Amino acid sequence: MHATHILNCDMQVAIDIGSGWTNARASFPGEKEPREILFASRVARAPDAWREHFGATQSRVVRFNETDWLIGAAVRTFGAQPEDTLQDEWALSDGWLALFYSALADLAPVTGRPLRVAVATGLPQARYKAQERAVVERLLGEHRCEVNGSVYMFLVEQCFVAPQATAALLYQAKRDPGMEGDCGCIDIGTYTTGLA
């Protein structure tokens, strides 16, 4: 992503949808402090007719492509089968996308128009080469979802994908511009470890 293009976006977001946790940090023009969120990467396709049996709920529900996804505690509450966040194709799954939408909705206002977004995310190093292009292609473009009944529209104009450990190293280098010489990063995730 180029800084001159990023400045034209409504929201810049760095998001890590890991096998155990989803965390994101977003910046908005005119706001001095970024917004941050963290929640468990627990997601499941809602059981058939769950709305009829349970009615309105305070649980986190993401709807897109005519499918309801339960997030967090709702997975257990409604007895849904959680998605396997350790599967090889996790970052290309609809469960991953449901967590992506949930995170964006936590960070962004409802605007009634597509919110222009620049996204940076990571992939496990073992999957990076095979999936980077597919993740970029999936995220670029228009997205529409409902989160707990509110409609969100996002236009992802820029997308940068890095190996997760490398992304952590880039973040640290930006925080400490004097960092010189050989350095590395060990990214210890909930169920995976990466090196850069």
PDB file of C-alpha atoms in Angstrom:
ATOM      1  CA  MET A   1       0.000   0.000   0.000  1.00  0.00           C
ATOM      2  CA  HIS A   2       1.249   3.446  -0.803  1.00  0.00           C
ATOM      3  CA  ALA A   3       0.832   6.157   1.831  1.00  0.00           C
ATOM      4  CA  THR A   4      -0.571   8.708  -0.635  1.00  0.00           C
ATOM      5  CA  HIS A   5      -3.415   6.354  -1.505  1.00  0.00           C
ATOM      6  CA  ILE A   6      -4.066   5.291   2.068  1.00  0.00           C
ATOM      7  CA  LEU A   7      -4.689   8.887   3.105  1.00  0.00           C
ATOM      8  CA  ASN A   8      -7.745   8.986   0.814  1.00  0.00           C
ATOM      9  CA  CYS A   9      -9.445   6.113   2.643  1.00  0.00           C
ATOM     10  CA  ASP A  10     -12.080   6.511   5.359  1.00  0.00           C
ATOM     11  CA  MET A  11     -10.439   3.806   7.466  1.00  0.00           C
ATOM     12  CA  GLN A  12      -7.042   2.112   7.612  1.00  0.00           C
ATOM     13  CA  VAL A  13      -7.114  -1.212   9.406  1.00  0.00           C
ATOM     14  CA  ALA A  14      -4.501  -3.799  10.352  1.00  0.00           C
ATOM     15  CA  ILE A  15      -6.212  -7.044  11.259  1.00  0.00           C
ATOM     16  CA  ASP A  16      -4.945 -10.424  12.440  1.00  0.00           C
ATOM     17  CA  ILE A  17      -7.555 -13.163  12.288  1.00  0.00           C
ATOM     18  CA  GLY A  18      -5.660 -15.899  14.027  1.00  0.00           C
ATOM     19  CA  SER A  19      -6.650 -19.401  14.997  1.00  0.00           C
ATOM     20  CA  GLY A  20      -7.254 -18.313  18.598  1.00  0.00           C
ATOM     21  CA  TRP A  21      -7.801 -14.545  18.574  1.00  0.00           C
ATOM     22  CA  THR A  22      -8.907 -11.785  16.223  1.00  0.00           C
ATOM     23  CA  ASN A  23      -7.362  -8.409  16.852  1.00  0.00           C
ATOM     24  CA  ALA A  24      -7.438  -5.231  14.838  1.00  0.00           C
ATOM     25  CA  ARG A  25      -6.314  -1.644  14.969  1.00  0.00           C
ATOM     26  CA  ALA A  26      -7.954   1.047  12.846  1.00  0.00           C
ATOM     27  CA  SER A  27      -7.141   4.678  12.121  1.00  0.00           C
ATOM     28  CA  PHE A  28      -9.561   7.283  10.834  1.00  0.00           C
ATOM     29  CA  PRO A  29      -8.773  10.706   9.327  1.00  0.00           C
ATOM     30  CA  GLY A  30      -9.117  13.389  11.972  1.00  0.00           C
ATOM     31  CA  GLU A  31      -8.799  10.994  14.913  1.00  0.00           C
ATOM     32  CA  LYS A  32      -5.572  11.132  16.917  1.00  0.00           C
ATOM     33  CA  GLU A  33      -5.845   7.736  18.589  1.00  0.00           C
ATOM     34  CA  PRO A  34      -6.471   4.465  16.759  1.00  0.00           C
ATOM     35  CA  ARG A  35      -9.352   2.195  17.728  1.00  0.00           C
ATOM     36  CA  GLU A  36      -8.471  -1.346  18.816  1.00  0.00           C
ATOM     37  CA  ILE A  37     -10.433  -4.533  19.359  1.00  0.00           C
ATOM     38  CA  LEU A  38      -9.652  -8.087  20.460  1.00  0.00           C
ATOM     39  CA  PHE A  39     -11.980 -11.082  20.630  1.00  0.00           C
ATOM     40  CA  ALA A  40     -11.794 -14.870  20.436  1.00  0.00           C
ATOM     41  CA  SER A  41     -11.792 -16.325  16.904  1.00  0.00           C
ATOM     42  CA  ARG A  42     -14.801 -18.469  17.715  1.00  0.00           C
ATOM     43  CA  VAL A  43     -17.231 -18.585  14.799  1.00  0.00           C
ATOM     44  CA  ALA A  44     -19.909 -20.962  13.523  1.00  0.00           C
ATOM     45  CA  ARG A  45     -22.574 -21.112  10.870  1.00  0.00           C
ATOM     46  CA  ALA A  46     -25.859 -20.594  12.717  1.00  0.00           C
ATOM     47  CA  PRO A  47     -27.996 -23.735  13.034  1.00  0.00           C
ATOM     48  CA  ASP A  48     -31.010 -23.931  10.711  1.00  0.00           C
ATOM     49  CA  ALA A  49     -33.977 -21.886  11.899  1.00  0.00           C
ATOM     50  CA  TRP A  50     -32.040 -20.577  14.905  1.00  0.00           C
ATOM     51  CA  ARG A  51     -33.899 -17.243  14.722  1.00  0.00           C
ATOM     52  CA  GLU A  52     -37.267 -19.004  14.997  1.00  0.00           C
ATOM     53  CA  HIS A  53     -36.182 -20.924  18.095  1.00  0.00           C
ATOM     54  CA  PHE A  54     -34.223 -18.215  19.868  1.00  0.00           C
ATOM     55  CA  GLY A  55     -35.686 -14.926  18.569  1.00  0.00           C
ATOM     56  CA  ALA A  56     -33.793 -11.683  19.081  1.00  0.00           C
ATOM     57  CA  THR A  57     -30.500 -12.072  20.861  1.00  0.00           C
ATOM     58  CA  GLN A  58     -27.759  -9.933  22.324  1.00  0.00           C
ATOM     59  CA  SER A  59     -25.246 -12.370  20.859  1.00  0.00           C
ATOM     60  CA  ARG A  60     -22.947 -11.350  18.031  1.00  0.00           C
ATOM     61  CA  VAL A  61     -24.467 -12.329  14.659  1.00  0.00           C
ATOM     62  CA  VAL A  62     -22.939 -11.571  11.258  1.00  0.00           C
ATOM     63  CA  ARG A  63     -25.033 -12.110   8.128  1.00  0.00           C
ATOM     64  CA  PHE A  64     -23.751 -12.137   4.547  1.00  0.00           C
ATOM     65  CA  ASN A  65     -24.571 -14.124   1.420  1.00  0.00           C
ATOM     66  CA  GLU A  66     -27.886 -15.086   3.090  1.00  0.00           C
ATOM     67  CA  THR A  67     -26.054 -16.973   5.859  1.00  0.00           C
ATOM     68  CA  ASP A  68     -25.987 -16.148   9.576  1.00  0.00           C
ATOM     69  CA  TRP A  69     -22.721 -16.597  11.472  1.00  0.00           C
ATOM     70  CA  LEU A  70     -22.485 -16.683  15.260  1.00  0.00           C
ATOM     71  CA  ILE A  71     -19.446 -15.062  16.859  1.00  0.00           C
ATOM     72  CA  GLY A  72     -17.932 -15.649  20.299  1.00  0.00           C
ATOM     73  CA  ALA A  73     -20.110 -16.932  23.135  1.00  0.00           C
ATOM     74  CA  ALA A  74     -23.112 -17.289  20.800  1.00  0.00           C
ATOM     75  CA  VAL A  75     -21.440 -20.359  19.276  1.00  0.00           C
ATOM     76  CA  ARG A  76     -21.761 -22.228  22.575  1.00  0.00           C
ATOM     77  CA  THR A  77     -25.076 -20.619  23.550  1.00  0.00           C
ATOM     78  CA  PHE A  78     -26.803 -21.920  20.428  1.00  0.00           C
ATOM     79  CA  GLY A  79     -24.964 -25.253  20.298  1.00  0.00           C
ATOM     80  CA  ALA A  80     -23.387 -24.506  16.923  1.00  0.00           C
ATOM     81  CA  GLN A  81     -20.397 -26.418  15.550  1.00  0.00           C
ATOM     82  CA  PRO A  82     -17.375 -24.037  15.588  1.00  0.00           C
ATOM     83  CA  GLU A  83     -15.323 -23.626  12.439  1.00  0.00           C
ATOM     84  CA  ASP A  84     -11.906 -25.287  12.368  1.00  0.00           C
ATOM     85  CA  THR A  85      -9.520 -22.320  12.566  1.00  0.00           C
ATOM     86  CA  LEU A  86      -6.540 -24.632  12.022  1.00  0.00           C
ATOM     87  CA  GLN A  87      -7.616 -25.859   8.586  1.00  0.00           C
ATOM     88  CA  ASP A  88      -5.246 -25.138   5.702  1.00  0.00           C
ATOM     89  CA  GLU A  89      -7.789 -22.975   3.874  1.00  0.00           C
ATOM     90  CA  TRP A  90      -8.884 -21.007   6.971  1.00  0.00           C
ATOM     91  CA  ALA A  91      -8.083 -17.553   5.526  1.00  0.00           C
ATOM     92  CA  LEU A  92     -10.192 -18.354   2.455  1.00  0.00           C
ATOM     93  CA  SER A  93     -13.215 -19.614   4.421  1.00  0.00           C
ATOM     94  CA  ASP A  94     -16.516 -17.859   5.071  1.00  0.00           C
ATOM     95  CA  GLY A  95     -15.909 -18.252   8.820  1.00  0.00           C
ATOM     96  CA  TRP A  96     -12.729 -16.156   8.481  1.00  0.00           C
ATOM     97  CA  LEU A  97     -14.692 -13.567   6.487  1.00  0.00           C
ATOM     98  CA  ALA A  98     -17.394 -13.466   9.198  1.00  0.00           C
ATOM     99  CA  LEU A  99     -14.703 -12.594  11.775  1.00  0.00           C
ATOM    100  CA  PHE A 100     -13.296  -9.964   9.372  1.00  0.00           C
ATOM    101  CA  TYR A 101     -16.742  -8.340   9.079  1.00  0.00           C
ATOM    102  CA  SER A 102     -17.323  -8.543  12.822  1.00  0.00           C
ATOM    103  CA  ALA A 103     -14.013  -6.767  13.492  1.00  0.00           C
ATOM    104  CA  LEU A 104     -14.660  -4.052  10.900  1.00  0.00           C
ATOM    105  CA  ALA A 105     -18.132  -3.455  12.330  1.00  0.00           C
ATOM    106  CA  ASP A 106     -16.672  -3.118  15.850  1.00  0.00           C
ATOM    107  CA  LEU A 107     -14.308  -0.443  14.578  1.00  0.00           C
ATOM    108  CA  ALA A 108     -16.356   1.448  11.987  1.00  0.00           C
ATOM    109  CA  PRO A 109     -19.418   3.667  12.153  1.00  0.00           C
ATOM    110  CA  VAL A 110     -22.583   2.823  10.215  1.00  0.00           C
ATOM    111  CA  THR A 111     -22.460   5.395   7.407  1.00  0.00           C
ATOM    112  CA  GLY A 112     -25.231   4.459   4.975  1.00  0.00           C
ATOM    113  CA  ARG A 113     -22.626   4.436   2.233  1.00  0.00           C
ATOM    114  CA  PRO A 114     -19.635   2.218   1.476  1.00  0.00           C
ATOM    115  CA  LEU A 115     -16.778   3.033   3.836  1.00  0.00           C
ATOM    116  CA  ARG A 116     -13.520   3.204   1.852  1.00  0.00           C
ATOM    117  CA  VAL A 117     -10.975   0.940   3.562  1.00  0.00           C
ATOM    118  CA  ALA A 118      -7.278   0.098   3.307  1.00  0.00           C
ATOM    119  CA  VAL A 119      -6.542  -3.315   4.859  1.00  0.00           C
ATOM    120  CA  ALA A 120      -3.325  -4.946   6.037  1.00  0.00           C
ATOM    121  CA  THR A 121      -3.540  -8.538   7.242  1.00  0.00           C
ATOM    122  CA  GLY A 122      -1.339 -11.579   7.668  1.00  0.00           C
ATOM    123  CA  LEU A 123      -1.216 -15.236   6.824  1.00  0.00           C
ATOM    124  CA  PRO A 124       0.696 -18.032   8.544  1.00  0.00           C
ATOM    125  CA  GLN A 125       4.083 -18.382   6.850  1.00  0.00           C
ATOM    126  CA  ALA A 126       3.311 -21.934   5.764  1.00  0.00           C
ATOM    127  CA  ARG A 127       0.271 -20.673   3.800  1.00  0.00           C
ATOM    128  CA  TYR A 128       1.547 -17.292   2.641  1.00  0.00           C
ATOM    129  CA  LYS A 129       2.946 -18.193  -0.785  1.00  0.00           C
ATOM    130  CA  ALA A 130      -0.049 -20.316  -1.786  1.00  0.00           C
ATOM    131  CA  GLN A 131      -2.811 -18.013  -0.467  1.00  0.00           C
ATOM    132  CA  GLU A 132      -1.608 -14.396  -0.521  1.00  0.00           C
ATOM    133  CA  ARG A 133      -3.023 -13.574  -3.967  1.00  0.00           C
ATOM    134  CA  ALA A 134      -6.358 -15.298  -3.257  1.00  0.00           C
ATOM    135  CA  VAL A 135      -6.800 -13.379   0.029  1.00  0.00           C
ATOM    136  CA  VAL A 136      -6.069 -10.056  -1.692  1.00  0.00           C
ATOM    137  CA  GLU A 137      -8.526 -10.852  -4.488  1.00  0.00           C
ATOM    138  CA  ARG A 138     -11.202 -11.875  -2.000  1.00  0.00           C
ATOM    139  CA  LEU A 139     -10.851  -8.744   0.118  1.00  0.00           C
ATOM    140  CA  LEU A 140     -10.550  -6.116  -2.622  1.00  0.00           C
ATOM    141  CA  GLY A 141     -13.851  -4.637  -3.724  1.00  0.00           C
ATOM    142  CA  GLU A 142     -17.306  -4.092  -2.271  1.00  0.00           C
ATOM    143  CA  HIS A 143     -18.605  -5.927   0.792  1.00  0.00           C
ATOM    144  CA  ARG A 144     -22.024  -5.767   2.419  1.00  0.00           C
ATOM    145  CA  CYS A 145     -22.951  -7.444   5.683  1.00  0.00           C
ATOM    146  CA  GLU A 146     -25.271  -7.126   8.649  1.00  0.00           C
ATOM    147  CA  VAL A 147     -23.896  -7.240  12.160  1.00  0.00           C
ATOM    148  CA  ASN A 148     -26.560  -7.544  14.858  1.00  0.00           C
ATOM    149  CA  GLY A 149     -29.082  -6.074  12.420  1.00  0.00           C
ATOM    150  CA  SER A 150     -27.047  -3.008  11.366  1.00  0.00           C
ATOM    151  CA  VAL A 151     -26.018  -2.884   7.711  1.00  0.00           C
ATOM    152  CA  TYR A 152     -22.365  -2.174   6.939  1.00  0.00           C
ATOM    153  CA  MET A 153     -20.871  -1.518   3.524  1.00  0.00           C
ATOM    154  CA  PHE A 154     -17.141  -1.545   2.908  1.00  0.00           C
ATOM    155  CA  LEU A 155     -15.169  -0.791  -0.213  1.00  0.00           C
ATOM    156  CA  VAL A 156     -11.720  -2.303   0.265  1.00  0.00           C
ATOM    157  CA  GLU A 157      -9.576  -0.230  -2.073  1.00  0.00           C
ATOM    158  CA  GLN A 158      -6.174  -1.456  -0.942  1.00  0.00           C
ATOM    159  CA  CYS A 159      -5.067  -4.707   0.594  1.00  0.00           C
ATOM    160  CA  PHE A 160      -1.630  -5.749   1.811  1.00  0.00           C
ATOM    161  CA  VAL A 161      -0.976  -9.295   3.016  1.00  0.00           C
ATOM    162  CA  ALA A 162       2.251 -10.291   4.791  1.00  0.00           C
ATOM    163  CA  PRO A 163       3.514 -13.423   6.513  1.00  0.00           C
ATOM    164  CA  GLN A 164       2.381 -12.973  10.133  1.00  0.00           C
ATOM    165  CA  ALA A 165       5.805 -12.969  11.772  1.00  0.00           C
ATOM    166  CA  THR A 166       7.093 -10.540   9.146  1.00  0.00           C
ATOM    167  CA  ALA A 167       4.143  -8.247   9.819  1.00  0.00           C
ATOM    168  CA  ALA A 168       5.047  -8.181  13.523  1.00  0.00           C
ATOM    169  CA  LEU A 169       8.646  -7.331  12.621  1.00  0.00           C
ATOM    170  CA  LEU A 170       7.528  -4.501  10.298  1.00  0.00           C
ATOM    171  CA  TYR A 171       5.338  -3.104  13.068  1.00  0.00           C
ATOM    172  CA  GLN A 172       8.247  -3.106  15.530  1.00  0.00           C
ATOM    173  CA  ALA A 173      10.597  -1.518  12.988  1.00  0.00           C
ATOM    174  CA  LYS A 174       8.118   1.321  12.491  1.00  0.00           C
ATOM    175  CA  ARG A 175       7.881   1.850  16.263  1.00  0.00           C
ATOM    176  CA  ASP A 176      11.702   1.882  16.620  1.00  0.00           C
ATOM    177  CA  PRO A 177      13.248   3.559  13.537  1.00  0.00           C
ATOM    178  CA  GLY A 178      16.729   3.175  15.070  1.00  0.00           C
ATOM    179  CA  MET A 179      16.523  -0.604  14.854  1.00  0.00           C
ATOM    180  CA  GLU A 180      19.607  -1.709  12.938  1.00  0.00           C
ATOM    181  CA  GLY A 181      21.520  -4.869  12.178  1.00  0.00           C
ATOM    182  CA  ASP A 182      20.295  -8.390  12.375  1.00  0.00           C
ATOM    183  CA  CYS A 183      17.008  -8.784  14.113  1.00  0.00           C
ATOM    184  CA  GLY A 184      14.175 -11.239  14.055  1.00  0.00           C
ATOM    185  CA  CYS A 185      10.785 -12.018  15.368  1.00  0.00           C
ATOM    186  CA  ILE A 186       9.197 -15.130  16.785  1.00  0.00           C
ATOM    187  CA  ASP A 187       5.424 -14.856  16.424  1.00  0.00           C
ATOM    188  CA  ILE A 188       3.892 -17.221  18.948  1.00  0.00           C
ATOM    189  CA  GLY A 189       0.204 -17.547  18.174  1.00  0.00           C
ATOM    190  CA  THR A 190      -2.468 -19.544  19.940  1.00  0.00           C
ATOM    191  CA  TYR A 191      -1.783 -22.666  17.881  1.00  0.00           C
ATOM    192  CA  THR A 192       1.014 -21.655  15.490  1.00  0.00           C
ATOM    193  CA  THR A 193       4.514 -20.173  15.649  1.00  0.00           C
ATOM    194  CA  GLY A 194       6.202 -18.189  12.880  1.00  0.00           C
ATOM    195  CA  LEU A 195       9.702 -16.776  12.448  1.00  0.00           C
ATOM    196  CA  ALA A 196      10.989 -13.734  10.570  1.00  0.00           C
TER     197      ALA A 196
END
